[in-house]
């Protein structure tokens, strides 16, 4: 059942019965039946006559002797002209709704005209053929001009009409976008692209085929490409894409530019994901019989749009380089990479080749900038020279910064690998480049625990290792700012542990550094631990030695008192000094405490147990300041940064 | 390491080939620096000056028939790229030097000028696109008329329509709207409103640059504050800033020439060119500038949207075709309003 759309055009009410519908038998109106029948059969007859004439003219060999021209030519011309007039005056509604019988007849008539004109053109000009030829030629030209406008109008009006959005969404999945998620459908509803109903597309397809077969391909393609270019542009504007001059891009503050980049990324992703595929589908539907034409039309559009998008990416690549920009740059790189398959699917070979090259060139520029930014990390590390050490031997801000940066960067590991690989190839091919990176590598390979243990030797991983090396060197020189060797080891332990934990905590960084590196680093941290222990606590042990206290089998009281005094003093001093030191890693903290306890407590306990009795009973408290449990408690309180009170505790 | 032709060894010939300021400086510097090193860089810089001069002489040697044609413009761009490549080689070898004052300022200025040049190139792209649109109209005319077989009145009409579209396409945007109205009446179009919208966009030169962008202003900004280095500045930079100045001037000229030749948004040619003839390339460059400027003042080219000879050819052809078509008489009674 057809919907009878009610329109009023130029004051005419068009919902009155239209005289030319034949597809539904129940739709005929008795009072005009005869007229319809007569008109219909007249048309059929005339069409046959025209076809016959065309055939006759085409098959005549001797073109100098043309046959007589029948009246049907003039009649046919008038019919076609009157239909055009009716369309132009609005008597026949042509925009929405299905192809009517009138539309179909018209299209066929124009095709016939074109064939007939062709046949006539074979004949040299003569008194008999020329006037008729001119007549047909003019009618054909008028028809083509009309169709051209029709085509343009269908392309432009339907794109502005929200009504058709619904049509396409409800009726038609074949136009849709293969890459759309179910979850994205809500969004596609509001910005359907291209939003033409199936009927409109069919009409456009008919018009295009007719124009092309009549030799009016250029006009047809012009209308299409101009209209689609404008439509695409409007769609980009809807996505808030604005053309910014390169000059202005480079003058922007980073915060503003970051926002523009995000917007640009959204636009490019939409192009890759839905706009280009949609455009390709539309072209294929309208120029269904002419794949070369629709390929070339799409290529031209894609080229124009992509070059415009690349302008921005290239401007961004020229922006002043600084560390925080890396990640946005990498986002741009990845977005551009994703654009390539969208082009490859749809363009002609030559265009695809050209565009892929352009996109790759833009990616290279971004890549080079990214390399430069990343390598700038090295300079940041080198220039971070401290005059005073971090209090309490804590993890240095530089360590945190570098490790977090590396962690974040390694999330883009695949992209960075590609970029650095490209960069390395580029460096190799430049005859006069000062090969900075390779000489640095040679230097760094002297460093024992980084370069050799790293498993993968890709340009990127070498870069990461270089950074790691520089950090180690930097930390080492910072550690020398501590006069107290114990604190120095705590510092090295803290930072080393932090680095290790960060690496282990990130899959990508771990992949770069490798398990061997992790094991080695663990060993190194343990070594610092042992060194600390030796520096601090083993000097307290001599006073707990059982040797030297007995002279001739008797305990020397004064030596014993001295020993206790030394122990308490030393311990107090250690505690006082080290109570503000921090070990942020909890596990390391407890490991330290456990190992200290295991060294000190048994020795103290055994010493106290063995020799306490030899002290004068009234004076025990004076010398035995701490019970073993007290020592234990105090040790447990170390390394969380809170100085505990030194109050005496009695058991 | 200069990549240009091999140099003559004798230093006497340098003063005839090279830039005189540099020679002067060389005498002063000889006592300070190791002569071998100073000469190597000087050779490079003088070779660069010589290269620029030679290339521009080649360009200026074109006769008036060749000047501003598409092949000539292509040659201009090739010259530019060649010079830029040499410049790049020179600069690349001195990377460390460029980060320090005063070179860092000169290089920075050059960078900013280059970026402005890039915007000009983007705008020119739109102009080329517009010329391609005209080409399409020409294709239609060819298709209609270039036929071994008989040409019907309809095809003549078709060619006429395409000619009118072409003429409108070559007009200024302001003038085109009235022309459009005439066209629509004669070709029986029902909706003028719609046409103006689409036609306006069709000819828009704002695809690649923002609506407010102006070629004239951009050229002005590009050439802003471009002064030849003074002798003390030359010494301070070992002559390197002379190369930068030269490159900047070449950039300015090439961009200006492109804007002159090809349609672009807010095209204006008033950029001031004046450079000392001590520079070997000054003479051919200024001569080209003068010739192009003269072309722009000619009566039949004053209002052209671009000075490319081919554009002029299209204009002449269109006018000629128009007259030809209008002179065709048709014996048959034509329907009105067609």
Short mmCIF file of N, CA, C and O in Angstrom, two decimals, chain A residues 74 78 81 88 94-95 118 120-125 130-135 137-138 140-142 145 148-149 152-153 156-157 159-160 215-219 222 226 229-230 233-234 243-248 250-251 307-308 311 318 430 432-434, chain B residues 1 88-89 92-93 95 111-112 115-116 118-119 122 125 133 136-137 139-140 143 149-158 161 165 183 187-190 194-195 197-199 201-202 206-210 212-213 218 330-338:
data_model
loop_
_atom_site.label_atom_id
_atom_site.label_comp_id
_atom_site.label_asym_id
_atom_site.label_seq_id
_atom_site.Cartn_x
_atom_site.Cartn_y
_atom_site.Cartn_z
N UNK A 74 8.78 14.02 -34.25
CA UNK A 74 8.27 15.29 -33.72
C UNK A 74 7.34 15.04 -32.53
O UNK A 74 7.44 15.71 -31.50
N UNK A 78 7.85 16.24 -28.68
CA UNK A 78 6.88 17.05 -27.92
C UNK A 78 6.53 16.39 -26.61
O UNK A 78 6.36 17.07 -25.58
N UNK A 81 9.33 16.97 -24.21
CA UNK A 81 9.36 18.37 -23.79
C UNK A 81 8.24 18.68 -22.81
O UNK A 81 8.44 19.44 -21.84
N UNK A 88 9.12 20.91 -14.39
CA UNK A 88 9.57 22.23 -13.99
C UNK A 88 8.47 23.05 -13.33
O UNK A 88 8.73 23.83 -12.42
N UNK A 94 8.46 15.31 -7.98
CA UNK A 94 9.55 14.41 -8.35
C UNK A 94 10.53 14.07 -7.25
O UNK A 94 11.37 13.20 -7.42
N UNK A 95 10.44 14.77 -6.13
CA UNK A 95 11.55 14.53 -5.20
C UNK A 95 11.39 13.30 -4.33
O UNK A 95 12.24 12.42 -4.33
N UNK A 118 22.35 9.83 -31.84
CA UNK A 118 23.59 9.19 -32.28
C UNK A 118 23.49 8.68 -33.70
O UNK A 118 24.37 8.88 -34.52
N UNK A 120 21.46 9.64 -36.00
CA UNK A 120 21.37 10.76 -36.92
C UNK A 120 22.72 11.41 -37.17
O UNK A 120 23.00 11.89 -38.27
N UNK A 121 23.54 11.42 -36.13
CA UNK A 121 24.80 12.15 -36.27
C UNK A 121 25.73 11.50 -37.30
O UNK A 121 26.67 12.12 -37.77
N UNK A 122 25.45 10.26 -37.63
CA UNK A 122 26.26 9.58 -38.63
C UNK A 122 26.06 10.17 -40.01
O UNK A 122 26.87 9.99 -40.91
N UNK A 123 24.93 10.84 -40.18
CA UNK A 123 24.59 11.35 -41.49
C UNK A 123 25.16 12.74 -41.70
O UNK A 123 25.10 13.58 -40.80
N UNK A 124 25.70 13.00 -42.89
CA UNK A 124 26.18 14.34 -43.15
C UNK A 124 24.98 15.29 -43.22
O UNK A 124 23.86 14.86 -43.44
N UNK A 125 25.28 16.56 -43.04
CA UNK A 125 24.13 17.47 -42.97
C UNK A 125 23.46 17.60 -44.33
O UNK A 125 24.09 17.64 -45.38
N UNK A 130 19.05 17.32 -41.34
CA UNK A 130 19.56 18.30 -40.37
C UNK A 130 18.52 18.93 -39.46
O UNK A 130 18.71 18.98 -38.25
N UNK A 131 17.40 19.41 -39.99
CA UNK A 131 16.43 20.03 -39.09
C UNK A 131 15.97 19.07 -38.00
O UNK A 131 15.86 19.44 -36.83
N UNK A 132 15.69 17.83 -38.41
CA UNK A 132 15.23 16.84 -37.42
C UNK A 132 16.33 16.56 -36.42
O UNK A 132 16.07 16.45 -35.21
N UNK A 133 17.53 16.42 -36.93
CA UNK A 133 18.66 16.14 -36.06
C UNK A 133 18.80 17.25 -35.03
O UNK A 133 18.98 17.01 -33.84
N UNK A 134 18.74 18.49 -35.50
CA UNK A 134 18.85 19.61 -34.57
C UNK A 134 17.75 19.58 -33.54
O UNK A 134 17.96 19.87 -32.36
N UNK A 135 16.54 19.26 -34.02
CA UNK A 135 15.41 19.21 -33.09
C UNK A 135 15.65 18.21 -31.97
O UNK A 135 15.52 18.51 -30.78
N UNK A 137 18.44 16.87 -31.09
CA UNK A 137 19.62 17.26 -30.33
C UNK A 137 19.26 18.28 -29.27
O UNK A 137 19.73 18.21 -28.13
N UNK A 138 18.39 19.25 -29.62
CA UNK A 138 17.99 20.27 -28.66
C UNK A 138 17.16 19.67 -27.54
O UNK A 138 17.33 20.03 -26.37
N UNK A 140 17.22 16.69 -26.52
CA UNK A 140 18.14 15.90 -25.68
C UNK A 140 18.93 16.80 -24.74
O UNK A 140 19.07 16.50 -23.55
N UNK A 141 19.39 17.91 -25.29
CA UNK A 141 20.17 18.83 -24.47
C UNK A 141 19.32 19.36 -23.32
O UNK A 141 19.76 19.44 -22.18
N UNK A 142 18.05 19.69 -23.64
CA UNK A 142 17.18 20.20 -22.58
C UNK A 142 16.97 19.13 -21.53
O UNK A 142 16.95 19.41 -20.33
N UNK A 145 20.07 18.87 -19.46
CA UNK A 145 20.19 20.00 -18.53
C UNK A 145 19.23 19.79 -17.36
O UNK A 145 19.58 20.04 -16.19
N UNK A 148 20.53 17.06 -15.14
CA UNK A 148 21.68 17.54 -14.37
C UNK A 148 21.19 18.26 -13.12
O UNK A 148 21.68 18.02 -12.01
N UNK A 149 20.19 19.13 -13.32
CA UNK A 149 19.64 19.85 -12.18
C UNK A 149 18.96 18.92 -11.21
O UNK A 149 19.03 19.08 -9.99
N UNK A 152 21.53 17.20 -9.16
CA UNK A 152 22.08 18.09 -8.16
C UNK A 152 21.09 18.27 -7.03
O UNK A 152 21.43 18.23 -5.85
N UNK A 153 19.83 18.49 -7.41
CA UNK A 153 18.81 18.72 -6.40
C UNK A 153 18.64 17.51 -5.49
O UNK A 153 18.53 17.65 -4.27
N UNK A 156 21.61 17.40 -3.14
CA UNK A 156 21.70 18.43 -2.12
C UNK A 156 20.52 18.44 -1.17
O UNK A 156 20.71 18.55 0.03
N UNK A 157 19.29 18.34 -1.72
CA UNK A 157 18.14 18.47 -0.84
C UNK A 157 18.02 17.31 0.11
O UNK A 157 17.70 17.49 1.28
N UNK A 159 20.23 15.56 1.32
CA UNK A 159 21.26 15.55 2.36
C UNK A 159 20.85 16.48 3.47
O UNK A 159 21.24 16.29 4.62
N UNK A 160 20.06 17.51 3.14
CA UNK A 160 19.64 18.43 4.19
C UNK A 160 18.40 17.96 4.92
O UNK A 160 18.05 18.49 5.96
N UNK A 215 26.52 10.34 -23.23
CA UNK A 215 27.76 11.07 -23.48
C UNK A 215 27.93 12.28 -22.59
O UNK A 215 28.81 13.10 -22.81
N UNK A 216 27.09 12.40 -21.56
CA UNK A 216 27.18 13.57 -20.67
C UNK A 216 27.87 13.20 -19.36
O UNK A 216 27.53 13.70 -18.29
N UNK A 217 28.86 12.35 -19.46
CA UNK A 217 29.55 11.87 -18.27
C UNK A 217 30.18 13.00 -17.47
O UNK A 217 30.09 13.04 -16.23
N UNK A 218 30.82 13.94 -18.16
CA UNK A 218 31.52 15.00 -17.44
C UNK A 218 30.57 15.83 -16.59
O UNK A 218 30.84 16.12 -15.43
N UNK A 219 29.42 16.20 -17.19
CA UNK A 219 28.46 17.00 -16.41
C UNK A 219 28.00 16.24 -15.19
O UNK A 219 27.92 16.77 -14.08
N UNK A 222 30.74 16.04 -12.59
CA UNK A 222 30.97 17.35 -11.97
C UNK A 222 29.96 17.61 -10.87
O UNK A 222 30.31 17.99 -9.76
N UNK A 226 31.18 17.88 -6.95
CA UNK A 226 31.04 19.15 -6.23
C UNK A 226 30.09 18.97 -5.04
O UNK A 226 30.40 19.37 -3.92
N UNK A 229 31.61 16.86 -2.29
CA UNK A 229 32.68 17.56 -1.59
C UNK A 229 32.10 18.51 -0.55
O UNK A 229 32.57 18.59 0.57
N UNK A 230 31.04 19.21 -0.95
CA UNK A 230 30.39 20.13 -0.02
C UNK A 230 29.79 19.36 1.14
O UNK A 230 29.92 19.74 2.30
N UNK A 233 32.39 18.20 3.52
CA UNK A 233 32.87 19.33 4.29
C UNK A 233 31.92 19.69 5.41
O UNK A 233 32.33 19.98 6.54
N UNK A 234 30.62 19.66 5.10
CA UNK A 234 29.62 19.97 6.13
C UNK A 234 29.68 18.95 7.25
O UNK A 234 29.55 19.28 8.42
N UNK A 243 39.38 24.50 9.67
CA UNK A 243 40.66 24.61 8.98
C UNK A 243 41.50 25.66 9.69
O UNK A 243 41.11 26.82 9.77
N UNK A 244 42.64 25.24 10.22
CA UNK A 244 43.53 26.19 10.89
C UNK A 244 44.80 26.30 10.07
O UNK A 244 45.39 25.30 9.69
N UNK A 245 45.21 27.53 9.83
CA UNK A 245 46.44 27.75 9.07
C UNK A 245 47.63 27.20 9.85
O UNK A 245 47.66 27.23 11.07
N UNK A 246 48.62 26.74 9.10
CA UNK A 246 49.80 26.16 9.76
C UNK A 246 50.47 27.17 10.67
O UNK A 246 50.94 26.84 11.77
N UNK A 247 50.51 28.39 10.19
CA UNK A 247 51.10 29.48 10.96
C UNK A 247 50.42 29.58 12.32
O UNK A 247 51.07 29.71 13.36
N UNK A 248 49.09 29.52 12.32
CA UNK A 248 48.35 29.65 13.57
C UNK A 248 48.54 28.45 14.47
O UNK A 248 48.58 28.58 15.69
N UNK A 250 51.17 26.74 14.85
CA UNK A 250 52.45 26.83 15.54
C UNK A 250 52.47 27.94 16.58
O UNK A 250 53.34 27.97 17.44
N UNK A 251 51.49 28.84 16.51
CA UNK A 251 51.47 29.91 17.50
C UNK A 251 50.65 29.52 18.73
O UNK A 251 50.63 30.23 19.72
N UNK A 307 44.47 15.12 2.18
CA UNK A 307 45.54 16.13 2.16
C UNK A 307 45.23 17.24 3.16
O UNK A 307 46.11 17.71 3.88
N UNK A 308 43.97 17.61 3.24
CA UNK A 308 43.57 18.63 4.19
C UNK A 308 43.85 18.18 5.62
O UNK A 308 44.34 18.95 6.45
N UNK A 311 47.56 18.23 6.43
CA UNK A 311 48.11 19.57 6.70
C UNK A 311 48.24 19.79 8.19
O UNK A 311 49.26 20.29 8.68
N UNK A 318 55.59 20.04 13.53
CA UNK A 318 56.59 21.10 13.58
C UNK A 318 56.53 21.89 14.89
O UNK A 318 57.31 22.82 15.08
N UNK A 430 71.68 8.36 5.77
CA UNK A 430 72.23 9.71 5.64
C UNK A 430 73.75 9.64 5.73
O UNK A 430 74.29 9.24 6.74
N UNK A 432 76.00 11.95 5.97
CA UNK A 432 76.78 12.87 6.79
C UNK A 432 76.19 13.05 8.19
O UNK A 432 76.56 13.93 8.89
N UNK A 433 75.26 12.20 8.53
CA UNK A 433 74.66 12.40 9.85
C UNK A 433 75.68 12.04 10.92
O UNK A 433 76.42 11.07 10.80
N UNK A 434 75.69 12.83 11.94
CA UNK A 434 76.56 12.48 13.05
C UNK A 434 75.82 11.40 13.82
O UNK A 434 74.81 11.66 14.43
N UNK B 1 80.84 20.17 2.87
CA UNK B 1 81.23 19.55 1.59
C UNK B 1 80.25 19.99 0.51
O UNK B 1 79.13 19.54 0.48
N UNK B 88 70.02 23.14 2.85
CA UNK B 88 69.85 22.14 3.90
C UNK B 88 71.19 21.48 4.22
O UNK B 88 71.54 21.27 5.37
N UNK B 89 71.95 21.18 3.16
CA UNK B 89 73.25 20.54 3.36
C UNK B 89 74.16 21.46 4.18
O UNK B 89 74.80 21.04 5.15
N UNK B 92 72.83 21.69 7.77
CA UNK B 92 72.90 20.43 8.50
C UNK B 92 74.27 20.21 9.11
O UNK B 92 74.39 19.67 10.21
N UNK B 93 75.29 20.63 8.36
CA UNK B 93 76.65 20.42 8.87
C UNK B 93 76.98 21.31 10.05
O UNK B 93 78.01 21.14 10.67
N UNK B 95 74.86 22.04 12.71
CA UNK B 95 73.76 21.96 13.67
C UNK B 95 74.09 22.56 15.02
O UNK B 95 73.31 23.28 15.60
N UNK B 111 62.66 29.76 9.82
CA UNK B 111 61.65 28.73 10.05
C UNK B 111 60.25 29.31 10.00
O UNK B 111 59.36 28.78 9.35
N UNK B 112 60.06 30.44 10.66
CA UNK B 112 58.74 31.06 10.65
C UNK B 112 58.33 31.49 9.26
O UNK B 112 57.17 31.33 8.88
N UNK B 115 57.15 28.46 7.34
CA UNK B 115 55.80 28.00 7.70
C UNK B 115 54.77 28.85 6.97
O UNK B 115 53.78 28.33 6.44
N UNK B 116 55.02 30.16 6.92
CA UNK B 116 54.10 31.02 6.17
C UNK B 116 54.07 30.60 4.70
O UNK B 116 53.03 30.62 4.05
N UNK B 118 54.46 27.62 3.63
CA UNK B 118 53.66 26.41 3.53
C UNK B 118 52.19 26.74 3.41
O UNK B 118 51.45 26.11 2.64
N UNK B 119 51.76 27.73 4.17
CA UNK B 119 50.36 28.14 4.06
C UNK B 119 50.05 28.65 2.66
O UNK B 119 48.98 28.38 2.11
N UNK B 122 49.57 25.72 0.46
CA UNK B 122 48.26 25.11 0.67
C UNK B 122 47.17 25.87 -0.06
O UNK B 122 46.28 25.29 -0.68
N UNK B 125 47.16 25.30 -3.74
CA UNK B 125 46.55 24.02 -4.06
C UNK B 125 45.09 24.22 -4.44
O UNK B 125 44.57 23.61 -5.38
N UNK B 133 38.70 22.57 -12.28
CA UNK B 133 37.26 22.69 -12.53
C UNK B 133 37.02 23.30 -13.90
O UNK B 133 36.14 22.86 -14.64
N UNK B 136 37.38 20.91 -16.61
CA UNK B 136 36.22 20.06 -16.80
C UNK B 136 35.25 20.70 -17.77
O UNK B 136 34.67 20.03 -18.64
N UNK B 137 35.05 21.99 -17.63
CA UNK B 137 34.16 22.69 -18.56
C UNK B 137 34.71 22.61 -19.97
O UNK B 137 33.97 22.41 -20.94
N UNK B 139 36.51 20.28 -21.12
CA UNK B 139 36.28 18.90 -21.57
C UNK B 139 34.89 18.75 -22.16
O UNK B 139 34.69 18.06 -23.15
N UNK B 140 33.93 19.39 -21.50
CA UNK B 140 32.56 19.31 -22.00
C UNK B 140 32.46 19.92 -23.39
O UNK B 140 31.84 19.35 -24.29
N UNK B 143 33.97 17.66 -25.84
CA UNK B 143 33.12 16.51 -26.06
C UNK B 143 31.95 16.86 -26.98
O UNK B 143 31.56 16.10 -27.85
N UNK B 149 31.54 13.45 -36.42
CA UNK B 149 30.19 13.34 -36.98
C UNK B 149 29.48 14.69 -36.93
O UNK B 149 30.05 15.67 -36.44
N UNK B 150 28.27 14.69 -37.35
CA UNK B 150 27.52 15.95 -37.35
C UNK B 150 27.27 16.41 -35.93
O UNK B 150 27.04 15.62 -35.03
N UNK B 151 27.32 17.72 -35.80
CA UNK B 151 27.06 18.29 -34.48
C UNK B 151 25.69 18.92 -34.51
O UNK B 151 25.41 19.81 -35.30
N UNK B 152 24.83 18.45 -33.62
CA UNK B 152 23.48 18.97 -33.59
C UNK B 152 23.40 20.28 -32.81
O UNK B 152 24.34 20.66 -32.11
N UNK B 153 22.30 20.93 -32.94
CA UNK B 153 22.13 22.20 -32.24
C UNK B 153 22.23 22.02 -30.73
O UNK B 153 22.71 22.89 -30.02
N UNK B 154 21.76 20.87 -30.28
CA UNK B 154 21.81 20.59 -28.84
C UNK B 154 23.24 20.60 -28.31
O UNK B 154 23.51 21.11 -27.21
N UNK B 155 24.15 20.05 -29.10
CA UNK B 155 25.54 20.02 -28.64
C UNK B 155 26.11 21.43 -28.61
O UNK B 155 26.92 21.77 -27.74
N UNK B 156 25.70 22.25 -29.58
CA UNK B 156 26.14 23.65 -29.58
C UNK B 156 25.67 24.32 -28.31
O UNK B 156 26.40 25.04 -27.62
N UNK B 157 24.42 24.06 -28.00
CA UNK B 157 23.83 24.62 -26.80
C UNK B 157 24.58 24.15 -25.57
O UNK B 157 24.81 24.90 -24.62
N UNK B 158 24.93 22.88 -25.60
CA UNK B 158 25.67 22.30 -24.49
C UNK B 158 27.01 22.99 -24.33
O UNK B 158 27.41 23.33 -23.21
N UNK B 161 26.52 26.41 -22.84
CA UNK B 161 26.27 26.33 -21.39
C UNK B 161 27.58 26.14 -20.64
O UNK B 161 27.85 26.79 -19.63
N UNK B 165 29.40 28.56 -17.89
CA UNK B 165 29.86 28.06 -16.59
C UNK B 165 31.34 28.37 -16.40
O UNK B 165 31.77 28.75 -15.31
N UNK B 183 22.44 33.30 -16.30
CA UNK B 183 22.61 31.94 -16.83
C UNK B 183 21.38 31.10 -16.53
O UNK B 183 20.89 30.37 -17.37
N UNK B 187 18.83 29.08 -19.15
CA UNK B 187 18.81 27.62 -19.21
C UNK B 187 17.64 27.03 -18.45
O UNK B 187 17.61 25.84 -18.18
N UNK B 188 16.69 27.89 -18.09
CA UNK B 188 15.44 27.40 -17.54
C UNK B 188 15.58 26.66 -16.23
O UNK B 188 15.12 25.54 -16.08
N UNK B 189 16.18 27.30 -15.25
CA UNK B 189 16.30 26.61 -13.98
C UNK B 189 15.25 27.13 -13.02
O UNK B 189 14.94 28.30 -13.02
N UNK B 190 14.76 26.23 -12.21
CA UNK B 190 13.65 26.61 -11.35
C UNK B 190 14.07 27.20 -10.02
O UNK B 190 13.41 28.01 -9.45
N UNK B 194 19.11 27.69 -4.65
CA UNK B 194 19.93 26.51 -4.46
C UNK B 194 21.23 26.61 -5.25
O UNK B 194 22.29 26.26 -4.78
N UNK B 195 21.08 27.11 -6.47
CA UNK B 195 22.25 27.15 -7.33
C UNK B 195 23.35 28.00 -6.75
O UNK B 195 24.51 27.66 -6.79
N UNK B 197 24.06 28.68 -3.80
CA UNK B 197 24.78 28.04 -2.68
C UNK B 197 25.82 27.06 -3.21
O UNK B 197 26.98 27.11 -2.85
N UNK B 198 25.38 26.21 -4.11
CA UNK B 198 26.33 25.19 -4.54
C UNK B 198 27.42 25.77 -5.42
O UNK B 198 28.57 25.38 -5.32
N UNK B 199 27.04 26.72 -6.27
CA UNK B 199 28.06 27.27 -7.15
C UNK B 199 29.10 28.05 -6.36
O UNK B 199 30.27 28.03 -6.68
N UNK B 201 30.13 27.54 -3.38
CA UNK B 201 31.08 26.64 -2.74
C UNK B 201 32.02 26.03 -3.75
O UNK B 201 33.18 25.81 -3.50
N UNK B 202 31.46 25.75 -4.88
CA UNK B 202 32.24 25.12 -5.95
C UNK B 202 33.47 25.93 -6.26
O UNK B 202 34.52 25.41 -6.52
N UNK B 206 38.49 28.41 -0.21
CA UNK B 206 38.77 28.25 1.22
C UNK B 206 38.79 26.82 1.68
O UNK B 206 38.49 26.54 2.82
N UNK B 207 39.11 25.89 0.81
CA UNK B 207 39.17 24.53 1.29
C UNK B 207 40.36 24.34 2.20
O UNK B 207 40.30 23.69 3.22
N UNK B 208 41.50 24.92 1.76
CA UNK B 208 42.74 24.59 2.45
C UNK B 208 43.20 25.63 3.44
O UNK B 208 44.10 25.39 4.21
N UNK B 209 42.62 26.80 3.37
CA UNK B 209 43.00 27.83 4.35
C UNK B 209 41.73 28.41 4.92
O UNK B 209 40.66 28.27 4.35
N UNK B 210 41.85 29.08 6.03
CA UNK B 210 40.66 29.63 6.67
C UNK B 210 40.09 30.77 5.83
O UNK B 210 40.76 31.36 5.00
N UNK B 212 39.42 33.72 6.46
CA UNK B 212 39.97 35.06 6.62
C UNK B 212 41.40 35.17 6.11
O UNK B 212 42.01 36.22 6.15
N UNK B 213 41.93 34.09 5.61
CA UNK B 213 43.33 34.09 5.17
C UNK B 213 43.48 34.94 3.93
O UNK B 213 42.63 34.97 3.06
N UNK B 218 49.79 37.46 3.77
CA UNK B 218 50.76 36.41 4.09
C UNK B 218 52.12 36.73 3.48
O UNK B 218 53.15 36.58 4.13
N UNK B 330 20.72 28.89 -36.92
CA UNK B 330 19.99 27.64 -37.15
C UNK B 330 18.76 27.93 -37.98
O UNK B 330 17.92 28.74 -37.58
N UNK B 331 18.64 27.21 -39.06
CA UNK B 331 17.50 27.41 -39.95
C UNK B 331 16.18 26.95 -39.34
O UNK B 331 15.12 27.49 -39.61
N UNK B 332 16.25 25.95 -38.45
CA UNK B 332 15.02 25.38 -37.94
C UNK B 332 14.41 26.29 -36.88
O UNK B 332 15.11 26.93 -36.11
N UNK B 333 13.11 26.33 -36.83
CA UNK B 333 12.38 27.09 -35.83
C UNK B 333 12.68 26.54 -34.44
O UNK B 333 12.32 25.42 -34.13
N UNK B 334 13.32 27.29 -33.61
CA UNK B 334 13.66 26.77 -32.29
C UNK B 334 12.56 27.05 -31.30
O UNK B 334 11.95 28.10 -31.33
N UNK B 335 12.35 26.13 -30.37
CA UNK B 335 11.40 26.36 -29.29
C UNK B 335 12.00 27.38 -28.35
O UNK B 335 13.17 27.32 -28.03
N UNK B 336 11.19 28.27 -27.89
CA UNK B 336 11.69 29.27 -26.95
C UNK B 336 11.86 28.66 -25.56
O UNK B 336 11.30 27.63 -25.25
N UNK B 337 12.61 29.37 -24.77
CA UNK B 337 12.72 28.95 -23.36
C UNK B 337 13.55 27.68 -23.17
O UNK B 337 13.43 27.00 -22.18
N UNK B 338 14.39 27.39 -24.11
CA UNK B 338 15.17 26.13 -24.00
C UNK B 338 16.46 26.22 -23.27
O UNK B 338 16.80 26.88 -22.45
#
